[in-house]
XYZ file of C-alpha atoms in Angstrom:
140
model
C 8.223 1.886 18.127
C 9.530 3.171 14.528
C 12.552 5.538 15.997
C 15.121 3.111 14.572
C 13.485 2.414 11.490
C 14.749 3.046 7.953
C 12.918 5.298 5.601
C 12.156 4.323 1.787
C 11.339 6.866 -0.398
C 9.984 6.641 -3.847
C 10.267 10.163 -5.958
C 8.798 8.554 -9.140
C 5.665 8.004 -7.630
C 5.751 10.764 -4.799
C 5.782 8.712 -1.282
C 7.724 7.456 1.710
C 7.285 5.296 4.489
C 9.731 3.762 7.410
C 10.447 0.082 7.707
C 12.294 -2.091 10.109
C 16.024 -2.220 9.495
C 16.165 -6.002 9.508
C 14.304 -5.737 6.332
C 15.284 -4.635 2.630
C 12.994 -2.855 0.306
C 13.253 -5.038 -3.230
C 11.841 -2.827 -6.127
C 10.542 -4.586 -9.555
C 7.855 -3.342 -12.148
C 5.139 -0.902 -10.426
C 5.826 -2.974 -6.936
C 7.976 -2.548 -3.783
C 8.322 -5.424 -1.160
C 9.932 -5.757 1.772
C 12.072 -8.859 2.736
C 13.742 -9.961 5.824
C 17.660 -9.476 5.589
C 19.236 -13.114 4.659
C 15.866 -14.609 4.223
C 13.400 -15.382 1.206
C 10.170 -14.943 3.521
C 8.523 -11.776 2.630
C 7.212 -9.244 5.592
C 3.909 -9.705 4.010
C 3.582 -5.900 3.010
C 3.725 -5.218 -0.961
C 3.300 -1.569 -2.599
C 1.835 -1.746 -6.113
C 1.584 1.206 -8.002
C -1.608 0.728 -10.197
C -2.412 2.842 -13.371
C -5.978 3.640 -13.723
C -7.827 2.559 -17.279
C -10.146 4.788 -18.711
C -13.357 5.080 -16.420
C -11.837 4.241 -13.121
C -12.160 7.037 -10.474
C -9.083 8.847 -8.419
C -11.258 8.497 -5.646
C -10.600 5.618 -3.681
C -14.411 4.918 -2.551
C -15.267 4.309 -6.069
C -12.226 2.572 -7.151
C -12.597 -0.004 -4.412
C -16.279 -0.504 -5.479
C -15.299 -1.145 -9.151
C -12.756 -3.886 -7.729
C -15.481 -5.926 -5.801
C -16.079 -9.253 -6.872
C -19.236 -11.176 -6.511
C -18.449 -14.150 -4.098
C -15.671 -12.939 -2.085
C -16.035 -12.118 1.358
C -15.090 -8.526 1.076
C -15.470 -5.517 3.723
C -14.371 -1.647 3.260
C -14.541 1.697 4.597
C -12.513 4.715 5.064
C -9.257 4.935 7.029
C -7.242 8.284 8.007
C -3.583 8.622 7.524
C -1.466 11.449 8.792
C -0.546 13.815 5.777
C -3.029 12.491 3.357
C -6.053 14.579 2.686
C -7.641 12.620 0.057
C -10.122 9.871 0.925
C -8.268 6.445 1.776
C -10.037 3.122 1.515
C -9.343 -0.247 2.841
C -10.490 -3.363 1.907
C -10.230 -6.756 3.739
C -10.873 -9.671 1.093
C -11.233 -13.204 1.778
C -11.078 -15.740 -1.057
C -11.854 -19.307 -0.051
C -9.636 -20.813 2.679
C -6.746 -18.552 2.049
C -5.546 -15.925 4.499
C -7.464 -12.676 4.446
C -5.756 -9.874 2.518
C -5.590 -6.332 3.744
C -5.390 -3.646 1.113
C -5.308 0.144 1.401
C -5.840 2.098 -1.682
C -4.144 5.696 -1.781
C -4.600 8.092 -4.770
C -1.223 9.593 -5.727
C -1.431 13.774 -5.360
C -1.505 13.945 -8.914
C -3.803 11.163 -9.537
C -5.970 12.950 -12.190
C -3.238 13.721 -14.488
C -0.894 10.549 -13.704
C -3.976 8.247 -13.300
C -2.143 6.198 -10.365
C -3.299 4.680 -7.337
C -1.042 3.267 -4.651
C -2.065 -0.117 -3.010
C -0.260 -1.355 -0.074
C -1.198 -4.924 0.924
C -0.579 -7.448 3.470
C -1.673 -11.154 4.101
C 0.057 -11.508 7.359
C 1.809 -9.239 10.085
C -0.780 -7.033 10.057
C 0.296 -5.430 13.335
C 3.559 -4.429 11.263
C 1.576 -3.474 8.436
C -0.272 -1.021 10.570
C 2.760 0.386 11.870
C 4.138 0.814 8.415
C 1.151 2.362 7.137
C 1.125 4.995 10.125
C 4.764 6.325 8.662
C 3.530 6.413 4.977
C 3.420 10.211 3.641
C 2.833 11.330 0.253
C 5.987 13.891 -0.903
C 4.982 15.250 -4.044
């Protein structure tokens, strides 16, 4: 289903992924989101590069555990992504009556040195989110 998709590559943070050709990636600060062409409605998939602060772990399980907020309905567990050897965790968060947010945390290959974690989030189009995630690769 992804044969005609475009490839987005980010050399600064060392990853690439595919996306449907009717969307355009938009970069700003440490964030990439995907907008449908000629529309202001986001695909619902956002990639954020998070700079870890002192004490935060490059292991995504510990990192995710440190993010959990009392009172939120949160579930998390490990996921397997092709071409990624590090541990990868997903968090599903529900804040009151808002739609559930699904976030996957992936340490960069040089996380120990760079102190950077990649967070890919979606609040809608979860099937397309999972397809995008299945094409994600660390490149450096």
